[in-house]
Amino acid sequence: MARHAIPPERLRWQPDGNDIPGDSTRDIPVLDGTLGQDAALEALHYGIASPGHNQHVFLRGPRGSGRRRLLDSLFGSLRPKARQNRDFCFVHNFSNPDRPRLIILPRGEGRPFQKQMHRIALFVRERLPDILANDPIRGRREARREAAERDIRLLLRPLEKKLEAEGLALIRSQAGPNARLQVSVRIMGKPVSQEEFRNMVARKQATEEDRKKFEERIKSYDEEINKISRQIRKKWQQAQQHIEQIDITETARIMGEMTAEVSQRFKADGIEVYLREVIDDVLEKRIGHETSQLADPTVLYGVNVLNMGREDSGAPAISTSSISPASLFGTVDPAWRSGGRAVASFQGIRSGTLIQADGGFLILDAEDLASEPGVFRQLLRILRAGEVSIAAPTADWSQAAQSLRPEAVPIDVGVILVGDAAAYAQLESISREFSRRFRLLADLEASVERDGDGIDRTCRFVSAVVQREALLPLTRPGLAAVVEISARLSDQPGRLTTRVGRLAEVIREAAFLAAGDDETEIGREHVEAAFGRIRHRAGLPAAGRIQHSVDSGLIRLRGRSAGQLNVISRERLADEMFGAPARLSLTAARGAGNGISLESGEGELPVRQFLLPMLTELLHLDALPDLRVAMTLDPAVLPDDAASTLLGQACGLIAVLAGLSVRQELAVIGSIDARGQVGRVDYLNERIEGYFDACNRVGLNGQQGVIIPAVDKDRLALDKRVIKACTNDQFHIMAAASIAEALERLTGKTAGIWKDDGFPEDSVLGMARASLQA
């Protein structure tokens, strides 16, 4: 075992002390932006500095890769100017109330315009009635009424004389346009109504004959009375029109002067029409009419300012985590009156983040957007049209709010989507227009070269985190520990991770531990302890399951067994990856034709069909006899991780054919290709540590270990617990460059070399070949 084991000093890469650019983060300048990402930076720089042309940006990279930090840094350095700087204002449309009018003003003029119109509305509501009731205007109205009254008296005078000659009198019961004319009898110089004359007859003060005579004489004047009454009403109507015209003329003069100030100050399409409509509404509905049922002038003549441009010339960069039609595109809120009745108004129009970002940039989470396909398609339509149509939600909203259709708002916005590769692929599957609209792809690399520049930039990033968050400084050994963790997280040989969010998380917890120890600096022990604590917390659920599998015998970590061997699965918990031992069982038997199957607890898994042809070539057979192979994988192995068990599948199958048992202390991980070449696996260190922890629970006996692909030796960055056990020969990490080497470790027998048209009879490959030929 020890002879084949990788030396302990090669189980964890460590940087040269001279590669760390300072003794402490106090000596290291901060990193502007994020690690590496030159290609992504170039695409982002172009998208931000030269937006437009209907091309938008997709910043692609995993969470924790510093995506937002890169954006913030670039916006801070470029400080792009706003392409548009406008205030969007909605006002009432008097000719079509369901279509509120949009007025677009230059930057900073929306609020003053709103204040000016509010001042006019207050004047109409509170001061205009008093002005129309003051002495000069009231005197003009009274003079017109008196003139009308004089004309009426002149009109009545001939009739009054004629009636007086016949002993009759003319009575006007009311003044003004509603006056009633009535002819009565004159007795002793006083007019007496017909009702009173009947009472006199009843009292024997007059005869019935006199009553009939007077009533006939009065009736003879009916036609003339009706004619004169019509003339009086006409005169009063003319007078009333003149009186109203006095108020209208005076109001029009005052309103014209007030709106002229607005018209002169604010120059925009639609303002002149809107101001004329306001004046017309006041003159037609609020002069000489009851106004208690009309809308409050401060509401009707008000201005709803949706978006006010920045005070400076910088482009807005709006970021939102809310992905909905209302939050992105705007909505219409109804005003709820008593009784639950909703009334839609232009005052209820609300802007979305697209409008708020006009002239600048809107930054959206692509993962969230991909979960709302309808919203995404609507966003593409808006970007294509260059305007936003604001609408109320269709469900559970009043019909009044839904009927309001404001004018479309023109926008000039550069959209930046931030997401990973899966989100990009999902958006691409939703609409083919996506790739045409988001042509600028800024791809974040998962890692950078593990050279001097990469280490320097990683240390400068640490310095930036320390300075930005006011943490304790890191010593040179502490920085080296962070670089080692970065190498491990990259999961690639000769690389460092760009997932700066993960590194920042470790630095914060290390600072917490150092402060708890009353230290003034963060050392290596704090960094390593912080990384271990983070992984321990995340891995607690997996630890319990592994313990149960070992205790129940589902996983054997000692002895030998035929047709069974250990592989190592992977599982993500709380954004941490963990390894765990898993069982692979195999049987092989003669059958009708060749076939191979692979099952798991979740059902049948896809099988690499090259296994049997590869076996034929490996064993130097002209043809493979009829063979049926059945394999069963532990359900813990996910379908997308089955490739990491291919080396185990090949070794297990050959051992079964050779009739050999396999050592259960060992686990094997590795992929193979169609020619049997051993290939890499992902999350190598996590898998090894997961198997080590399981062995440690049952007790290390010096026989346990993991067989890994030889091509992965340079990726080792194991925990010190594992390295210590390997140093003491309690655990072993062995590399296999071929299936034959892995077989020798698992079976304890020589694999065998093809020579003189055959393998040695007692070799693993020789026994397997002989079994198939028997």
Short mmCIF file of N, CA and C in Angstrom, two decimals, residues 36-52 55-60 70-71 74-75 78 361 415-417 438-445:
data_model
loop_
_atom_site.label_atom_id
_atom_site.label_comp_id
_atom_site.label_asym_id
_atom_site.label_seq_id
_atom_site.Cartn_x
_atom_site.Cartn_y
_atom_site.Cartn_z
N GLY A 36 -9.14 38.29 -12.29
CA GLY A 36 -9.06 37.93 -13.71
C GLY A 36 -10.16 38.57 -14.53
N GLN A 37 -10.79 37.76 -15.38
CA GLN A 37 -11.96 38.15 -16.16
C GLN A 37 -11.67 39.24 -17.18
N ASP A 38 -10.51 39.21 -17.82
CA ASP A 38 -10.17 40.23 -18.81
C ASP A 38 -11.15 40.22 -19.99
N ALA A 39 -11.50 39.01 -20.46
CA ALA A 39 -12.41 38.93 -21.60
C ALA A 39 -13.79 39.45 -21.24
N ALA A 40 -14.30 39.06 -20.07
CA ALA A 40 -15.60 39.54 -19.62
C ALA A 40 -15.56 41.05 -19.40
N LEU A 41 -14.45 41.54 -18.87
CA LEU A 41 -14.31 42.98 -18.62
C LEU A 41 -14.36 43.76 -19.92
N GLU A 42 -13.76 43.21 -20.97
CA GLU A 42 -13.78 43.89 -22.27
C GLU A 42 -15.19 44.00 -22.82
N ALA A 43 -15.96 42.91 -22.74
CA ALA A 43 -17.34 42.93 -23.24
C ALA A 43 -18.20 43.87 -22.41
N LEU A 44 -18.03 43.83 -21.09
CA LEU A 44 -18.81 44.72 -20.23
C LEU A 44 -18.45 46.18 -20.48
N HIS A 45 -17.18 46.45 -20.64
CA HIS A 45 -16.73 47.82 -20.89
C HIS A 45 -17.39 48.37 -22.14
N TYR A 46 -17.43 47.57 -23.19
CA TYR A 46 -18.07 48.02 -24.43
C TYR A 46 -19.57 48.21 -24.22
N GLY A 47 -20.22 47.26 -23.53
CA GLY A 47 -21.67 47.35 -23.33
C GLY A 47 -22.08 48.54 -22.49
N ILE A 48 -21.22 48.95 -21.55
CA ILE A 48 -21.56 50.08 -20.68
C ILE A 48 -21.13 51.41 -21.30
N ALA A 49 -19.95 51.43 -21.89
CA ALA A 49 -19.43 52.68 -22.45
C ALA A 49 -20.06 53.02 -23.79
N SER A 50 -20.54 52.02 -24.53
CA SER A 50 -21.12 52.29 -25.83
C SER A 50 -22.42 51.51 -25.99
N PRO A 51 -23.42 51.84 -25.17
CA PRO A 51 -24.69 51.09 -25.24
C PRO A 51 -25.51 51.53 -26.45
N GLY A 52 -26.64 50.90 -26.60
CA GLY A 52 -27.53 51.26 -27.69
C GLY A 52 -27.49 50.22 -28.79
N GLN A 55 -28.58 46.42 -28.45
CA GLN A 55 -27.78 45.27 -28.01
C GLN A 55 -27.61 45.36 -26.50
N HIS A 56 -27.85 44.25 -25.84
CA HIS A 56 -27.82 44.20 -24.38
C HIS A 56 -26.81 43.16 -23.93
N VAL A 57 -26.54 43.13 -22.62
CA VAL A 57 -25.42 42.37 -22.08
C VAL A 57 -25.92 41.21 -21.23
N PHE A 58 -25.26 40.06 -21.36
CA PHE A 58 -25.46 38.95 -20.44
C PHE A 58 -24.13 38.68 -19.75
N LEU A 59 -24.09 38.89 -18.44
CA LEU A 59 -22.90 38.61 -17.65
C LEU A 59 -23.06 37.20 -17.09
N ARG A 60 -22.28 36.26 -17.62
CA ARG A 60 -22.47 34.85 -17.30
C ARG A 60 -21.36 34.33 -16.39
N LEU A 70 -17.87 43.01 -9.96
CA LEU A 70 -17.28 43.44 -11.22
C LEU A 70 -18.12 44.55 -11.85
N LEU A 71 -19.43 44.38 -11.84
CA LEU A 71 -20.30 45.41 -12.40
C LEU A 71 -20.16 46.72 -11.63
N LEU A 74 -16.96 48.46 -12.40
CA LEU A 74 -16.89 49.03 -13.74
C LEU A 74 -17.76 50.29 -13.85
N PHE A 75 -18.93 50.27 -13.26
CA PHE A 75 -19.76 51.48 -13.26
C PHE A 75 -19.07 52.61 -12.50
N LEU A 78 -16.12 53.82 -14.92
CA LEU A 78 -16.53 54.42 -16.21
C LEU A 78 -17.42 55.64 -16.02
N PHE A 361 -29.19 51.95 -17.26
CA PHE A 361 -29.08 50.49 -17.29
C PHE A 361 -30.01 49.87 -16.26
N VAL A 415 -30.12 46.75 -20.89
CA VAL A 415 -30.41 45.72 -19.90
C VAL A 415 -29.19 44.82 -19.74
N ILE A 416 -28.82 44.58 -18.49
CA ILE A 416 -27.71 43.68 -18.17
C ILE A 416 -28.28 42.53 -17.35
N LEU A 417 -28.25 41.33 -17.93
CA LEU A 417 -28.69 40.13 -17.21
C LEU A 417 -27.48 39.47 -16.57
N PHE A 438 -29.50 39.92 -26.78
CA PHE A 438 -28.40 40.00 -25.82
C PHE A 438 -27.14 39.44 -26.49
N ARG A 439 -26.61 40.24 -27.39
CA ARG A 439 -25.48 39.80 -28.20
C ARG A 439 -24.14 39.94 -27.47
N LEU A 440 -24.09 40.79 -26.47
CA LEU A 440 -22.83 40.99 -25.75
C LEU A 440 -22.76 39.99 -24.60
N LEU A 441 -22.00 38.94 -24.76
CA LEU A 441 -21.86 37.91 -23.74
C LEU A 441 -20.54 38.12 -23.00
N ALA A 442 -20.65 38.45 -21.72
CA ALA A 442 -19.47 38.62 -20.87
C ALA A 442 -19.34 37.37 -20.01
N ASP A 443 -18.47 36.47 -20.40
CA ASP A 443 -18.31 35.18 -19.73
C ASP A 443 -17.25 35.28 -18.63
N LEU A 444 -17.65 34.99 -17.41
CA LEU A 444 -16.69 34.95 -16.31
C LEU A 444 -16.03 33.58 -16.26
N GLU A 445 -14.73 33.57 -16.21
CA GLU A 445 -14.01 32.31 -16.09
C GLU A 445 -14.11 31.81 -14.66
#
